[in-house]
Amino acid sequence: MALSHAILAALLERPLSGYDLAKQFDASIGFFWQATHQQIYLELAKLESKDFLRGSTAEQTSRRTRILYSVTDAGVDHLAQWAAAPSGSAIIKDDILVKCHALSVTSASGLRAQIAERRGHHQARLDTYRKALARLYPNPRDLAGTALGQYLSLRAGVRYETSWLDWADEACVILPAED
Amino acid sequence: MALSHAILAALLERPLSGYDLAKQFDASIGFFWQATHQQIYLELAKLESKDFLRGSTAEQTSRRTRILYSVTDAGVDHLAQWAAAPSGSAIIKDDILVKCHALSVTSASGLRAQIAERRGHHQARLDTYRKALARLYPNPRDLAGTALGQYLSLRAGVRYETSWLDWADEACVILPAED
DNA sequence: TGATCCATGTAACAGGTTACATGATTGT
DNA sequence: ACAATCATGTAACCTGTTACATGGATCA
């Protein structure tokens, strides 16, 4: 169970609604943890029932009422305990690499096209991370605490996306464009 | 459902037992798809019931009988169809990056220690991939078909592990060794 | 007035983990 | 004799996905 931890971590900075979280999980946090909105709402309910979160209905002008969740002291404790415990290894699941492995039953040009298509997503991600870094942390040497951690995770994102792009380029040189 | 595809892809080259697969999933294939032995045995049974695999009990000298699975024609078709369909995006879940995000509630030195520990695993993986590349594909220019695909997925592994190591080094320079 | 975004959920199902269970063989 | 490795599985549980459902607000 670690989506709950990702949610708690995301809410440390400031209270957010389930909808906000879902969007965040499509952006910055989404690099190292994915979740759909359904999952998020479910997990929010669980976390609130454990008193790790508190939800407050913040009425806003005319729009439907959003529920803003913030982390309780118990939630902070819980997260801190988890963070101190040893980490498992990273999980990666990538269709395209399985397809590489099965190249004998597919067309190489088809695989090449899929890689090229995905390359676009990774490029977009990289741009997002780079912009966020430039905007939020123009001066990395002065960072401490929360900012430092988020800077580091963005750097990891940049490195990952860059290596993916490099690999895609390597693959597209090797794989034929037409069969 | 894509563990099934990873299993089919792994069995394309040569028939393997569930036990063999579990070991492979700890090594080369494990880079882009993880699975425990329980999951694998379950999936093998399902795939056999769908006639995508055929299991043959290959008696071997004295040892307990292993069941060797090989892909049927229907299985190859199924895999080829999946490989031709568009790919979803890669899934990454990494505890350590969530912990980075939650640095405000943890000790930076503790996080640093966790990163250093995990760095070892990634280093070991990288060595494995490098050795496999040197042994199996000393001459990448001549590759085609199956070999080419496996070469490419190993290259992706090398790039990923390298970028992780670089990031870990960056993080260890920034994070204090003691609080 | 119809499309799109905001915002929150439920239900059914598929995928994956952990704990438990068994028993033979090989090496020390 | 004991531990480690080979080899296969079951059962309970947790996690995650897909499809469905609702309804207001904004914009063309």
CSV table of C-alpha atoms in Angstrom, one decimal, chain B:
chain,number,residue,atom,x,y,z
B,1,MET,CA,-3.5,-8.0,-18.9
B,2,ALA,CA,0.1,-8.0,-20.0
B,3,LEU,CA,2.0,-10.3,-17.8
B,4,SER,CA,0.6,-12.9,-20.1
B,5,HIS,CA,2.2,-11.2,-23.0
B,6,ALA,CA,5.5,-10.9,-21.2
B,7,ILE,CA,5.4,-14.7,-20.5
B,8,LEU,CA,4.5,-15.5,-24.1
B,9,ALA,CA,7.4,-13.3,-25.3
B,10,ALA,CA,9.8,-15.0,-22.9
B,11,LEU,CA,8.7,-18.4,-24.2
B,12,LEU,CA,9.1,-17.5,-27.9
B,13,GLU,CA,12.8,-18.3,-27.8
B,14,ARG,CA,12.6,-21.6,-26.1
B,15,PRO,CA,10.3,-23.6,-23.8
B,16,LEU,CA,10.7,-22.9,-20.1
B,17,SER,CA,9.2,-24.1,-16.8
B,18,GLY,CA,7.4,-21.8,-14.4
B,19,TYR,CA,10.5,-22.0,-12.2
B,20,ASP,CA,12.7,-20.9,-15.1
B,21,LEU,CA,10.4,-18.0,-15.9
B,22,ALA,CA,10.4,-16.8,-12.3
B,23,LYS,CA,14.2,-16.7,-12.4
B,24,GLN,CA,14.2,-14.9,-15.8
B,25,PHE,CA,11.7,-12.4,-14.3
B,26,ASP,CA,14.4,-11.7,-11.7
B,27,ALA,CA,16.9,-11.1,-14.4
B,28,SER,CA,16.7,-9.8,-17.9
B,29,ILE,CA,12.9,-9.6,-18.4
B,30,GLY,CA,12.5,-8.4,-14.9
B,31,PHE,CA,13.8,-5.0,-16.0
B,32,PHE,CA,10.6,-4.1,-17.7
B,33,TRP,CA,8.2,-6.5,-16.1
B,34,GLN,CA,8.0,-7.9,-12.6
B,35,ALA,CA,6.2,-11.0,-11.4
B,36,THR,CA,6.3,-13.4,-8.5
B,37,HIS,CA,6.4,-17.2,-9.0
B,38,GLN,CA,2.8,-17.5,-7.8
B,39,GLN,CA,1.5,-15.1,-10.3
B,40,ILE,CA,3.5,-16.8,-13.0
B,41,TYR,CA,2.1,-20.3,-12.3
B,42,LEU,CA,-1.4,-18.8,-12.3
B,43,GLU,CA,-0.9,-17.1,-15.6
B,44,LEU,CA,0.7,-20.2,-17.1
B,45,ALA,CA,-2.4,-22.2,-16.2
B,46,LYS,CA,-4.7,-19.6,-17.7
B,47,LEU,CA,-2.6,-19.4,-20.9
B,48,GLU,CA,-2.7,-23.1,-21.3
B,49,SER,CA,-6.5,-23.2,-20.8
B,50,LYS,CA,-6.7,-20.8,-23.7
B,51,ASP,CA,-4.5,-22.9,-25.8
B,52,PHE,CA,-1.9,-20.2,-26.2
B,53,LEU,CA,0.6,-22.5,-24.4
B,54,ARG,CA,1.2,-26.2,-24.3
B,55,GLY,CA,2.9,-27.8,-21.3
B,56,SER,CA,4.9,-30.9,-21.6
B,57,THR,CA,6.2,-32.8,-18.6
B,58,ALA,CA,9.8,-33.3,-19.5
B,59,GLU,CA,11.1,-36.0,-17.2
B,60,GLN,CA,14.7,-35.4,-16.3
B,61,THR,CA,17.2,-37.5,-14.5
B,62,SER,CA,15.9,-38.2,-11.0
B,63,ARG,CA,14.7,-34.7,-10.3
B,64,ARG,CA,11.1,-33.8,-9.8
B,65,THR,CA,9.3,-33.5,-13.1
B,66,ARG,CA,9.3,-30.0,-14.6
B,67,ILE,CA,6.6,-28.7,-16.8
B,68,LEU,CA,8.0,-27.1,-19.9
B,69,TYR,CA,5.7,-24.7,-21.7
B,70,SER,CA,6.0,-23.7,-25.3
B,71,VAL,CA,3.9,-21.2,-27.3
B,72,THR,CA,1.3,-22.6,-29.7
B,73,ASP,CA,0.4,-21.1,-33.1
B,74,ALA,CA,-2.6,-19.5,-31.5
B,75,GLY,CA,-0.3,-18.1,-28.8
B,76,VAL,CA,1.9,-16.5,-31.5
B,77,ASP,CA,-1.1,-15.0,-33.2
B,78,HIS,CA,-2.4,-13.6,-30.0
B,79,LEU,CA,1.0,-12.1,-29.1
B,80,ALA,CA,1.5,-10.7,-32.6
B,81,GLN,CA,-1.9,-9.0,-32.4
B,82,TRP,CA,-1.1,-7.4,-29.1
B,83,ALA,CA,2.3,-6.3,-30.3
B,84,ALA,CA,0.7,-4.5,-33.3
B,85,ALA,CA,-1.9,-2.6,-31.1
B,86,PRO,CA,-0.9,0.8,-29.8
B,87,SER,CA,1.1,0.8,-26.5
B,88,GLY,CA,0.0,2.3,-23.2
B,89,SER,CA,2.5,4.5,-21.4
B,90,ALA,CA,5.2,3.0,-19.2
B,91,ILE,CA,4.4,2.5,-15.5
B,92,ILE,CA,6.9,3.5,-12.9
B,93,LYS,CA,6.4,3.3,-9.2
B,94,ASP,CA,9.3,4.2,-7.0
B,95,ASP,CA,9.1,4.5,-3.2
B,96,ILE,CA,12.3,6.6,-3.0
B,97,LEU,CA,10.9,9.4,-5.2
B,98,VAL,CA,7.8,9.6,-3.1
B,99,LYS,CA,10.1,9.8,0.0
B,100,CYS,CA,11.9,12.6,-1.7
B,101,HIS,CA,8.7,14.4,-2.1
B,102,ALA,CA,8.0,14.0,1.6
B,103,LEU,CA,11.4,15.1,2.7
B,104,SER,CA,9.9,17.6,5.1
B,105,VAL,CA,8.8,14.8,7.4
B,106,THR,CA,11.9,12.6,7.2
B,107,SER,CA,15.6,12.9,8.0
B,108,ALA,CA,17.6,13.8,4.9
B,109,SER,CA,20.4,11.6,6.0
B,110,GLY,CA,18.1,8.6,6.3
B,111,LEU,CA,16.9,9.2,2.8
B,112,ARG,CA,20.5,9.5,1.6
B,113,ALA,CA,21.2,6.1,3.2
B,114,GLN,CA,18.3,4.6,1.4
B,115,ILE,CA,19.4,6.0,-1.9
B,116,ALA,CA,22.9,4.7,-1.3
B,117,GLU,CA,21.5,1.2,-0.5
B,118,ARG,CA,19.4,1.1,-3.6
B,119,ARG,CA,22.3,2.4,-5.7
B,120,GLY,CA,23.9,-0.9,-5.1
B,121,HIS,CA,21.0,-2.9,-6.6
B,122,HIS,CA,21.0,-0.7,-9.7
B,123,GLN,CA,24.8,-1.1,-10.0
B,124,ALA,CA,24.4,-4.8,-9.9
B,125,ARG,CA,21.7,-4.7,-12.5
B,126,LEU,CA,23.8,-2.6,-14.8
B,127,ASP,CA,26.7,-5.1,-14.5
B,128,THR,CA,24.3,-7.9,-15.4
B,129,TYR,CA,23.1,-6.1,-18.5
B,130,ARG,CA,26.5,-5.1,-19.6
B,131,LYS,CA,27.8,-8.6,-19.3
B,132,ALA,CA,24.8,-10.0,-21.2
B,133,LEU,CA,25.4,-7.5,-24.0
B,134,ALA,CA,29.1,-8.2,-24.2
B,135,ARG,CA,28.5,-12.0,-24.2
B,136,LEU,CA,25.5,-12.2,-26.5
B,137,TYR,CA,25.8,-9.3,-28.8
B,138,PRO,CA,29.5,-8.4,-29.3
B,139,ASN,CA,28.7,-7.2,-32.8
B,140,PRO,CA,25.4,-5.1,-32.7
B,141,ARG,CA,25.6,-4.1,-36.4
B,142,ASP,CA,24.9,-7.6,-37.6
B,143,LEU,CA,21.7,-8.2,-35.6
B,144,ALA,CA,18.3,-9.0,-36.9
B,145,GLY,CA,14.9,-10.4,-35.7
B,146,THR,CA,14.8,-11.7,-32.2
B,147,ALA,CA,18.4,-10.9,-31.4
B,148,LEU,CA,17.9,-7.3,-32.4
B,149,GLY,CA,14.9,-6.8,-30.2
B,150,GLN,CA,16.6,-8.3,-27.2
B,151,TYR,CA,19.6,-6.2,-27.8
B,152,LEU,CA,17.5,-3.1,-27.8
B,153,SER,CA,15.7,-4.0,-24.6
B,154,LEU,CA,19.0,-4.6,-22.9
B,155,ARG,CA,20.2,-1.3,-24.2
B,156,ALA,CA,17.2,0.3,-22.6
B,157,GLY,CA,18.1,-1.4,-19.3
B,158,VAL,CA,21.6,-0.1,-19.5
B,159,ARG,CA,20.4,3.4,-20.1
B,160,TYR,CA,17.9,3.3,-17.3
B,161,GLU,CA,20.3,1.9,-14.7
B,162,THR,CA,23.0,4.4,-15.7
B,163,SER,CA,20.6,7.3,-15.3
B,164,TRP,CA,19.6,6.0,-11.9
B,165,LEU,CA,23.2,5.8,-10.8
B,166,ASP,CA,23.9,9.3,-12.0
B,167,TRP,CA,20.9,10.6,-10.2
B,168,ALA,CA,21.9,8.8,-7.0
B,169,ASP,CA,25.3,10.4,-7.1
B,170,GLU,CA,23.8,13.8,-7.7
B,171,ALA,CA,21.4,13.3,-4.7
B,172,CYS,CA,24.2,12.1,-2.4
B,173,VAL,CA,26.2,15.2,-3.1
B,174,ILE,CA,23.2,17.4,-2.2
B,175,LEU,CA,21.8,15.5,0.8
B,176,PRO,CA,23.8,15.7,4.0
B,177,ALA,CA,25.3,12.5,5.3
B,178,GLU,CA,24.4,13.5,8.9
B,179,ASP,CA,21.7,15.7,10.3
